[in-house]
Amino acid sequence: MHAIQITEHGSADVMRWVELDDPTAAPGQVVVELGAAGLNFIDTYQRSGLYQVGLPYVLGLEGAGTVVEVGDGVDHLVIGDRIAWASTPGSYAERVAVPAAQAMKVPDGIDWEVAAAIPLQGMTAHYLAVDTYPLGPDDTCLIHAGAGGVGLLLIQIAKLRGAEVYTTVGTPEKAELTKAAGADHTVLYRDVDFAEAIRGIAGTERPLDVVYDGVGKSVFSQSLSLIRQRGMMVTFGNASGPVDPVSPLDLSANGSIFLTRPTLFHYASTPDEIQARADDLFGWHAAGDLDVRIGERFALADAADAHRALEGRATTGKVVLLP
C-alpha cells in the first residue's frame, strides 16, 4: 500500500508518498480500505513537531472506509461494514489498522467524503456545544474561525440548541458561509477590532457566555475581555500559535472566568460515547439539519499541498484526501 510518511519534523516539504507493507489486524483491531481521510490542524502540529510523535510516522488521524479484515476479539464489526474513526494514527494510507473500540458505524447513504469529514471535527463541535459548555436558548457564544471545518459545524449545532452566535472570519466570502450556516453576527477581524465590534453590536461590555477558540495566541486576550462574570473560555486549537501562559489572577480579574483546554480524546473515551455522538451527527445530516461542507478535495498523494492550503488559511469547510 501507499501512505504519507514523515521521517523528520518540519514544513509540508518533509511529507513523502511511500510504499509500505499492508497492515494486519491485531487483536481488537480491524483493517479498513480507505474511502477518504480527513485533514485537521492537529495533523500539521504533528508534522511540524508542535505535538511530538515518534518517527518515522504516517500522518493522519481521521478517515472512513470499508472493513476488509477483523482481528481476534472483535465481535461487533464484520468484513464489509462501513466505519469511520477520529483518532487513529496512520490514516493517510490506503489501508489503516483501526482499533475497533474507536470505530463508529456509518449509515448507508452517507458518502465517504461526509463520513470522513464528520468524525474529528464533527465530534469536536458536538462535545464543545453539548458538554464542555452546554449551550441553550439563553446563551450567547463567540466562535472564532467560523468558516473552518469545526466552525461551520459548531455554528449549526449552536443554532440547533437555540444559542445566539457571533463569529469571526477573514474575508467577505467566508462571512457568507457563516451566515448560511446560521450565524447571527459575523465580524471581519482583518477590517475591525473584533472585540470592539462585538461590544458595539451587543451594546454591552461583556456580552458573551462562552468563547470557543480554535485560533489561539492572536485572539485569546481580547476574547477573555468579552466574557461575562463566571463565563467560560474554551481554547481548543492553536491555528495562530499556542496561547501564552495565563496567570490564574487574570481569570479572577476578568470576572472569575472558567478556562478549559479540552481535547476530543477525553470527550470520546468509550465506544458508547463515540457512537452516541456519531449517531447525533449522522442523524442531523440525514435530516437536513447539519450541512457538512466539503471545501477542498486533494488526492492522498498530494497531502503536502493540502497542508500548505490549510496552513495558509486558503480553505473553507472540510478538506478531505482521496485515495
mmCIF file of C-alpha atoms in Angstrom:
data_model
loop_
_atom_site.group_PDB
_atom_site.id
_atom_site.type_symbol
_atom_site.label_atom_id
_atom_site.label_comp_id
_atom_site.label_asym_id
_atom_site.label_seq_id
_atom_site.Cartn_x
_atom_site.Cartn_y
_atom_site.Cartn_z
ATOM 1 C CA MET A 1 0.000 0.000 0.000
ATOM 2 C CA HIS A 2 0.965 3.676 -0.245
ATOM 3 C CA ALA A 3 0.971 6.183 2.604
ATOM 4 C CA ILE A 4 2.151 9.690 3.537
ATOM 5 C CA GLN A 5 5.071 9.361 5.942
ATOM 6 C CA ILE A 6 7.465 11.752 7.677
ATOM 7 C CA THR A 7 10.945 10.883 8.925
ATOM 8 C CA GLU A 8 11.645 14.343 10.383
ATOM 9 C CA HIS A 9 9.601 17.262 11.676
ATOM 10 C CA GLY A 10 9.240 20.426 9.637
ATOM 11 C CA SER A 11 7.245 22.107 6.886
ATOM 12 C CA ALA A 12 4.994 20.284 4.441
ATOM 13 C CA ASP A 13 8.137 19.547 2.418
ATOM 14 C CA VAL A 14 9.018 16.704 4.827
ATOM 15 C CA MET A 15 5.955 14.675 3.732
ATOM 16 C CA ARG A 16 6.697 11.701 1.488
ATOM 17 C CA TRP A 17 4.491 9.361 -0.577
ATOM 18 C CA VAL A 18 5.969 5.943 0.225
ATOM 19 C CA GLU A 19 5.152 2.270 -0.231
ATOM 20 C CA LEU A 20 4.730 0.266 2.966
ATOM 21 C CA ASP A 21 3.563 -3.219 3.914
ATOM 22 C CA ASP A 22 -0.189 -3.629 4.325
ATOM 23 C CA PRO A 23 -1.240 -3.583 7.990
ATOM 24 C CA THR A 24 -2.717 -6.668 9.601
ATOM 25 C CA ALA A 25 -5.461 -6.740 12.197
ATOM 26 C CA ALA A 26 -4.069 -7.270 15.692
ATOM 27 C CA PRO A 27 -6.453 -8.410 18.443
ATOM 28 C CA GLY A 28 -9.063 -5.715 18.952
ATOM 29 C CA GLN A 29 -8.434 -4.127 15.558
ATOM 30 C CA VAL A 30 -9.946 -4.075 12.089
ATOM 31 C CA VAL A 31 -8.174 -3.243 8.834
ATOM 32 C CA VAL A 32 -10.012 -0.778 6.621
ATOM 33 C CA GLU A 33 -9.652 0.027 2.935
ATOM 34 C CA LEU A 34 -9.683 3.810 2.917
ATOM 35 C CA GLY A 35 -12.605 5.642 1.301
ATOM 36 C CA ALA A 36 -11.429 9.119 2.353
ATOM 37 C CA ALA A 37 -9.207 10.687 5.008
ATOM 38 C CA GLY A 38 -9.920 13.936 6.832
ATOM 39 C CA LEU A 39 -7.379 16.743 7.193
ATOM 40 C CA ASN A 40 -7.151 18.569 10.523
ATOM 41 C CA PHE A 41 -4.866 21.152 12.108
ATOM 42 C CA ILE A 42 -3.597 18.519 14.539
ATOM 43 C CA ASP A 43 -2.006 16.782 11.540
ATOM 44 C CA THR A 44 0.056 19.912 10.872
ATOM 45 C CA TYR A 45 1.013 20.140 14.553
ATOM 46 C CA GLN A 46 2.286 16.546 14.495
ATOM 47 C CA ARG A 47 4.140 17.132 11.233
ATOM 48 C CA SER A 48 5.792 20.353 12.442
ATOM 49 C CA GLY A 49 6.788 18.990 15.833
ATOM 50 C CA LEU A 50 4.494 21.219 17.897
ATOM 51 C CA TYR A 51 2.973 17.913 19.012
ATOM 52 C CA GLN A 52 5.744 15.349 19.236
ATOM 53 C CA VAL A 53 5.300 11.920 17.617
ATOM 54 C CA GLY A 54 7.731 9.067 17.165
ATOM 55 C CA LEU A 55 9.472 8.910 13.796
ATOM 56 C CA PRO A 56 9.042 7.580 11.166
ATOM 57 C CA TYR A 57 5.350 8.397 11.343
ATOM 58 C CA VAL A 58 2.409 8.015 8.970
ATOM 59 C CA LEU A 59 0.311 11.161 9.327
ATOM 60 C CA GLY A 60 -3.442 11.395 9.699
ATOM 61 C CA LEU A 61 -5.922 10.582 12.464
ATOM 62 C CA GLU A 62 -9.313 10.606 10.765
ATOM 63 C CA GLY A 63 -10.974 8.700 7.965
ATOM 64 C CA ALA A 64 -13.669 6.376 6.732
ATOM 65 C CA GLY A 65 -13.737 3.179 4.739
ATOM 66 C CA THR A 66 -14.726 -0.464 4.443
ATOM 67 C CA VAL A 67 -13.636 -3.206 6.834
ATOM 68 C CA VAL A 68 -11.545 -5.812 4.983
ATOM 69 C CA GLU A 69 -10.089 -7.769 7.934
ATOM 70 C CA VAL A 70 -11.266 -8.367 11.503
ATOM 71 C CA GLY A 71 -8.912 -9.168 14.376
ATOM 72 C CA ASP A 72 -9.479 -11.535 17.287
ATOM 73 C CA GLY A 73 -11.801 -10.297 19.987
ATOM 74 C CA VAL A 74 -13.855 -8.057 17.707
ATOM 75 C CA ASP A 75 -17.477 -9.163 17.687
ATOM 76 C CA HIS A 76 -19.419 -6.026 16.720
ATOM 77 C CA LEU A 77 -17.822 -5.452 13.283
ATOM 78 C CA VAL A 78 -17.612 -7.717 10.247
ATOM 79 C CA ILE A 79 -15.976 -7.591 6.830
ATOM 80 C CA GLY A 80 -17.887 -5.179 4.623
ATOM 81 C CA ASP A 81 -19.010 -2.858 7.420
ATOM 82 C CA ARG A 82 -18.757 0.868 6.712
ATOM 83 C CA ILE A 83 -16.973 2.669 9.542
ATOM 84 C CA ALA A 84 -15.325 5.975 10.352
ATOM 85 C CA TRP A 85 -12.839 7.000 13.032
ATOM 86 C CA ALA A 86 -11.464 10.173 14.581
ATOM 87 C CA SER A 87 -8.219 9.320 16.346
ATOM 88 C CA THR A 88 -6.276 6.540 14.641
ATOM 89 C CA PRO A 89 -2.656 7.424 13.755
ATOM 90 C CA GLY A 90 -1.632 6.407 10.258
ATOM 91 C CA SER A 91 -4.849 7.400 8.488
ATOM 92 C CA TYR A 92 -3.105 8.955 5.451
ATOM 93 C CA ALA A 93 -2.792 5.477 3.954
ATOM 94 C CA GLU A 94 -4.611 3.237 1.528
ATOM 95 C CA ARG A 95 -5.193 0.742 4.342
ATOM 96 C CA VAL A 96 -5.488 1.548 8.032
ATOM 97 C CA ALA A 97 -5.499 -0.637 11.157
ATOM 98 C CA VAL A 98 -8.241 0.864 13.340
ATOM 99 C CA PRO A 99 -8.947 -0.054 16.983
ATOM 100 C CA ALA A 100 -12.459 -1.476 16.907
ATOM 101 C CA ALA A 101 -13.350 0.388 20.101
ATOM 102 C CA GLN A 102 -12.768 3.700 18.277
ATOM 103 C CA ALA A 103 -14.854 2.850 15.214
ATOM 104 C CA MET A 104 -18.214 4.430 14.532
ATOM 105 C CA LYS A 105 -20.644 2.755 12.171
ATOM 106 C CA VAL A 106 -21.573 4.828 9.127
ATOM 107 C CA PRO A 107 -25.170 4.571 7.927
ATOM 108 C CA ASP A 108 -25.903 3.615 4.334
ATOM 109 C CA GLY A 109 -26.422 6.684 2.198
ATOM 110 C CA ILE A 110 -23.584 8.696 3.800
ATOM 111 C CA ASP A 111 -20.813 9.101 1.216
ATOM 112 C CA TRP A 112 -17.152 8.656 2.094
ATOM 113 C CA GLU A 113 -16.309 12.345 1.980
ATOM 114 C CA VAL A 114 -19.001 13.210 4.529
ATOM 115 C CA ALA A 115 -18.167 10.132 6.603
ATOM 116 C CA ALA A 116 -14.517 11.237 6.773
ATOM 117 C CA ALA A 117 -15.455 14.862 7.461
ATOM 118 C CA ILE A 118 -17.668 14.234 10.480
ATOM 119 C CA PRO A 119 -15.605 12.226 13.000
ATOM 120 C CA LEU A 120 -12.935 14.579 14.354
ATOM 121 C CA GLN A 121 -14.335 17.998 13.516
ATOM 122 C CA GLY A 122 -17.952 16.943 13.938
ATOM 123 C CA MET A 123 -17.398 15.270 17.273
ATOM 124 C CA THR A 124 -15.263 18.228 18.379
ATOM 125 C CA ALA A 125 -18.099 20.634 17.560
ATOM 126 C CA HIS A 126 -20.536 18.250 19.275
ATOM 127 C CA TYR A 127 -18.683 17.957 22.585
ATOM 128 C CA LEU A 128 -17.930 21.702 22.686
ATOM 129 C CA ALA A 129 -21.577 22.713 22.317
ATOM 130 C CA VAL A 130 -23.194 19.781 24.119
ATOM 131 C CA ASP A 131 -20.811 19.079 27.013
ATOM 132 C CA THR A 132 -17.891 21.490 27.550
ATOM 133 C CA TYR A 133 -20.264 24.457 27.738
ATOM 134 C CA PRO A 134 -23.759 23.056 27.096
ATOM 135 C CA LEU A 135 -25.413 25.755 25.012
ATOM 136 C CA GLY A 136 -29.061 26.604 25.447
ATOM 137 C CA PRO A 137 -31.578 29.191 24.202
ATOM 138 C CA ASP A 138 -30.438 31.851 26.704
ATOM 139 C CA ASP A 139 -26.731 31.622 25.797
ATOM 140 C CA THR A 140 -24.559 33.832 23.601
ATOM 141 C CA CYS A 141 -21.338 32.455 22.161
ATOM 142 C CA LEU A 142 -18.417 33.544 20.008
ATOM 143 C CA ILE A 143 -16.949 31.046 17.562
ATOM 144 C CA HIS A 144 -13.602 32.046 16.103
ATOM 145 C CA ALA A 145 -12.674 30.861 12.581
ATOM 146 C CA GLY A 146 -16.317 30.318 11.814
ATOM 147 C CA ALA A 147 -15.735 29.311 8.182
ATOM 148 C CA GLY A 148 -13.394 26.451 9.072
ATOM 149 C CA GLY A 149 -14.381 22.822 9.344
ATOM 150 C CA VAL A 150 -15.137 22.897 13.064
ATOM 151 C CA GLY A 151 -16.512 26.413 12.892
ATOM 152 C CA LEU A 152 -19.232 25.767 10.324
ATOM 153 C CA LEU A 153 -20.400 22.658 12.178
ATOM 154 C CA LEU A 154 -20.249 24.363 15.580
ATOM 155 C CA ILE A 155 -22.334 27.293 14.329
ATOM 156 C CA GLN A 156 -25.026 24.914 13.132
ATOM 157 C CA ILE A 157 -25.068 22.873 16.343
ATOM 158 C CA ALA A 158 -25.155 26.052 18.432
ATOM 159 C CA LYS A 159 -28.199 27.226 16.458
ATOM 160 C CA LEU A 160 -29.851 23.801 16.799
ATOM 161 C CA ARG A 161 -29.526 24.323 20.567
ATOM 162 C CA GLY A 162 -31.011 27.823 20.358
ATOM 163 C CA ALA A 163 -27.947 29.975 21.135
ATOM 164 C CA GLU A 164 -27.099 33.411 19.749
ATOM 165 C CA VAL A 165 -23.910 33.107 17.684
ATOM 166 C CA TYR A 166 -21.160 35.613 16.952
ATOM 167 C CA THR A 167 -18.307 34.510 14.717
ATOM 168 C CA THR A 168 -15.087 35.914 13.254
ATOM 169 C CA VAL A 169 -13.766 35.335 9.735
ATOM 170 C CA GLY A 170 -11.129 36.853 7.478
ATOM 171 C CA THR A 171 -12.919 37.550 4.197
ATOM 172 C CA PRO A 172 -16.376 38.516 2.901
ATOM 173 C CA GLU A 173 -16.588 35.146 1.134
ATOM 174 C CA LYS A 174 -16.074 33.350 4.436
ATOM 175 C CA ALA A 175 -18.611 35.647 6.064
ATOM 176 C CA GLU A 176 -21.235 34.478 3.575
ATOM 177 C CA LEU A 177 -20.526 30.857 4.514
ATOM 178 C CA THR A 178 -21.008 31.542 8.218
ATOM 179 C CA LYS A 179 -24.248 33.428 7.572
ATOM 180 C CA ALA A 180 -25.516 30.493 5.523
ATOM 181 C CA ALA A 181 -24.639 28.209 8.461
ATOM 182 C CA GLY A 182 -26.853 30.342 10.704
ATOM 183 C CA ALA A 183 -24.503 32.781 12.463
ATOM 184 C CA ASP A 184 -26.382 35.780 13.862
ATOM 185 C CA HIS A 185 -23.412 38.184 13.715
ATOM 186 C CA THR A 186 -20.256 37.848 11.601
ATOM 187 C CA VAL A 187 -17.194 40.056 12.176
ATOM 188 C CA LEU A 188 -14.391 40.536 9.625
ATOM 189 C CA TYR A 189 -11.436 40.523 12.013
ATOM 190 C CA ARG A 190 -8.986 41.890 9.423
ATOM 191 C CA ASP A 191 -11.081 45.021 8.933
ATOM 192 C CA VAL A 192 -12.046 45.874 12.516
ATOM 193 C CA ASP A 193 -11.116 45.184 16.116
ATOM 194 C CA PHE A 194 -13.340 42.144 16.650
ATOM 195 C CA ALA A 195 -13.797 42.768 20.382
ATOM 196 C CA GLU A 196 -14.936 46.357 19.874
ATOM 197 C CA ALA A 197 -17.190 45.290 17.005
ATOM 198 C CA ILE A 198 -18.896 42.679 19.189
ATOM 199 C CA ARG A 199 -19.371 45.196 22.004
ATOM 200 C CA GLY A 200 -20.891 47.608 19.518
ATOM 201 C CA ILE A 201 -23.358 45.032 18.230
ATOM 202 C CA ALA A 202 -24.323 43.802 21.697
ATOM 203 C CA GLY A 203 -24.403 47.209 23.375
ATOM 204 C CA THR A 204 -22.627 45.894 26.451
ATOM 205 C CA GLU A 205 -19.047 45.441 27.610
ATOM 206 C CA ARG A 206 -19.098 41.690 28.269
ATOM 207 C CA PRO A 207 -21.870 40.123 26.191
ATOM 208 C CA LEU A 208 -20.664 36.526 25.882
ATOM 209 C CA ASP A 209 -21.362 33.456 27.963
ATOM 210 C CA VAL A 210 -18.670 31.424 26.224
ATOM 211 C CA VAL A 211 -15.930 31.783 23.616
ATOM 212 C CA TYR A 212 -14.980 28.759 21.514
ATOM 213 C CA ASP A 213 -11.455 29.465 20.292
ATOM 214 C CA GLY A 214 -9.601 27.299 17.798
ATOM 215 C CA VAL A 215 -7.263 30.154 16.793
ATOM 216 C CA GLY A 216 -5.222 30.581 19.964
ATOM 217 C CA LYS A 217 -2.483 33.122 20.563
ATOM 218 C CA SER A 218 -3.676 36.048 18.418
ATOM 219 C CA VAL A 219 -7.212 36.285 19.836
ATOM 220 C CA PHE A 220 -7.031 34.919 23.374
ATOM 221 C CA SER A 221 -6.650 38.095 25.461
ATOM 222 C CA GLN A 222 -9.301 40.067 23.604
ATOM 223 C CA SER A 223 -11.675 37.119 23.778
ATOM 224 C CA LEU A 224 -11.247 36.884 27.538
ATOM 225 C CA SER A 225 -12.304 40.536 27.865
ATOM 226 C CA LEU A 226 -15.696 39.796 26.249
ATOM 227 C CA ILE A 227 -16.856 37.069 28.628
ATOM 228 C CA ARG A 228 -19.405 37.745 31.340
ATOM 229 C CA GLN A 229 -18.743 37.113 35.007
ATOM 230 C CA ARG A 230 -18.314 33.369 35.626
ATOM 231 C CA GLY A 231 -18.469 32.656 31.899
ATOM 232 C CA MET A 232 -16.172 30.224 30.122
ATOM 233 C CA MET A 233 -13.182 30.483 27.802
ATOM 234 C CA VAL A 234 -12.800 27.306 25.748
ATOM 235 C CA THR A 235 -9.470 27.198 23.924
ATOM 236 C CA PHE A 236 -9.313 24.085 21.763
ATOM 237 C CA GLY A 237 -6.874 24.909 18.949
ATOM 238 C CA ASN A 238 -3.678 26.740 18.045
ATOM 239 C CA ALA A 239 -4.090 27.956 14.455
ATOM 240 C CA SER A 240 -2.186 31.183 15.231
ATOM 241 C CA GLY A 241 0.157 29.500 17.720
ATOM 242 C CA PRO A 242 -0.225 28.262 21.297
ATOM 243 C CA VAL A 243 -1.674 30.624 23.878
ATOM 244 C CA ASP A 244 0.857 32.350 26.146
ATOM 245 C CA PRO A 245 0.915 31.201 29.787
ATOM 246 C CA VAL A 246 -2.087 32.502 31.752
ATOM 247 C CA SER A 247 -1.999 33.584 35.374
ATOM 248 C CA PRO A 248 -4.953 32.432 37.471
ATOM 249 C CA LEU A 249 -5.186 36.033 38.660
ATOM 250 C CA ASP A 250 -6.032 37.082 35.081
ATOM 251 C CA LEU A 251 -9.098 34.851 35.290
ATOM 252 C CA SER A 252 -10.259 36.380 38.559
ATOM 253 C CA ALA A 253 -9.609 39.904 37.273
ATOM 254 C CA ASN A 254 -11.852 39.177 34.284
ATOM 255 C CA GLY A 255 -14.753 38.050 36.448
ATOM 256 C CA SER A 256 -13.866 34.608 37.816
ATOM 257 C CA ILE A 257 -13.734 33.164 34.307
ATOM 258 C CA PHE A 258 -13.567 29.412 33.816
ATOM 259 C CA LEU A 259 -10.755 28.417 31.440
ATOM 260 C CA THR A 260 -10.564 24.979 29.856
ATOM 261 C CA ARG A 261 -8.325 23.396 27.230
ATOM 262 C CA PRO A 262 -10.379 20.335 26.204
ATOM 263 C CA THR A 263 -9.466 17.596 23.775
ATOM 264 C CA LEU A 264 -11.681 15.188 21.879
ATOM 265 C CA PHE A 265 -9.903 12.154 23.317
ATOM 266 C CA HIS A 266 -11.315 12.966 26.766
ATOM 267 C CA TYR A 267 -14.846 13.509 25.419
ATOM 268 C CA ALA A 268 -14.959 10.390 23.243
ATOM 269 C CA SER A 269 -13.319 7.888 25.533
ATOM 270 C CA THR A 270 -15.708 4.915 25.307
ATOM 271 C CA PRO A 271 -17.319 3.090 22.360
ATOM 272 C CA ASP A 272 -20.795 4.098 23.570
ATOM 273 C CA GLU A 273 -19.835 7.777 23.834
ATOM 274 C CA ILE A 274 -18.244 7.742 20.378
ATOM 275 C CA GLN A 275 -21.242 6.086 18.741
ATOM 276 C CA ALA A 276 -23.734 8.343 20.531
ATOM 277 C CA ARG A 277 -22.011 11.459 19.198
ATOM 278 C CA ALA A 278 -21.760 9.896 15.734
ATOM 279 C CA ASP A 279 -25.450 8.957 15.754
ATOM 280 C CA ASP A 280 -26.395 12.571 16.541
ATOM 281 C CA LEU A 281 -24.153 13.946 13.798
ATOM 282 C CA PHE A 282 -25.085 11.472 11.072
ATOM 283 C CA GLY A 283 -28.741 11.787 12.081
ATOM 284 C CA TRP A 284 -28.696 15.590 11.881
ATOM 285 C CA HIS A 285 -27.014 15.374 8.477
ATOM 286 C CA ALA A 286 -29.536 12.841 7.151
ATOM 287 C CA ALA A 287 -32.404 15.024 8.388
ATOM 288 C CA GLY A 288 -31.000 18.086 6.622
ATOM 289 C CA ASP A 289 -30.207 19.905 9.882
ATOM 290 C CA LEU A 290 -26.414 19.710 9.561
ATOM 291 C CA ASP A 291 -24.688 20.662 6.323
ATOM 292 C CA VAL A 292 -21.219 19.117 6.084
ATOM 293 C CA ARG A 293 -19.379 21.380 3.657
ATOM 294 C CA ILE A 294 -16.517 19.765 1.768
ATOM 295 C CA GLY A 295 -14.379 22.762 0.925
ATOM 296 C CA GLU A 296 -11.427 21.147 -0.832
ATOM 297 C CA ARG A 297 -10.504 17.726 -2.190
ATOM 298 C CA PHE A 298 -6.936 16.543 -2.727
ATOM 299 C CA ALA A 299 -5.511 13.244 -3.847
ATOM 300 C CA LEU A 300 -3.970 11.406 -0.911
ATOM 301 C CA ALA A 301 -0.613 11.528 -2.707
ATOM 302 C CA ASP A 302 -0.889 15.347 -2.745
ATOM 303 C CA ALA A 303 -1.402 15.679 1.012
ATOM 304 C CA ALA A 304 1.515 18.122 1.275
ATOM 305 C CA ASP A 305 -0.377 20.574 -0.932
ATOM 306 C CA ALA A 306 -3.413 20.152 1.310
ATOM 307 C CA HIS A 307 -1.294 21.022 4.375
ATOM 308 C CA ARG A 308 0.016 24.153 2.670
ATOM 309 C CA ALA A 309 -3.500 25.261 1.786
ATOM 310 C CA LEU A 310 -4.780 24.684 5.334
ATOM 311 C CA GLU A 311 -1.872 26.488 6.994
ATOM 312 C CA GLY A 312 -2.203 29.345 4.507
ATOM 313 C CA ARG A 313 -5.876 29.780 5.529
ATOM 314 C CA ALA A 314 -6.814 29.202 1.907
ATOM 315 C CA THR A 315 -9.524 26.645 2.724
ATOM 316 C CA THR A 316 -13.083 26.713 3.996
ATOM 317 C CA GLY A 317 -15.141 23.856 5.343
ATOM 318 C CA LYS A 318 -13.596 20.394 5.445
ATOM 319 C CA VAL A 319 -10.552 19.282 3.482
ATOM 320 C CA VAL A 320 -10.557 15.599 2.505
ATOM 321 C CA LEU A 321 -7.901 13.366 0.962
ATOM 322 C CA LEU A 322 -8.992 10.753 -1.555
ATOM 323 C CA PRO A 323 -7.038 7.565 -2.338
#
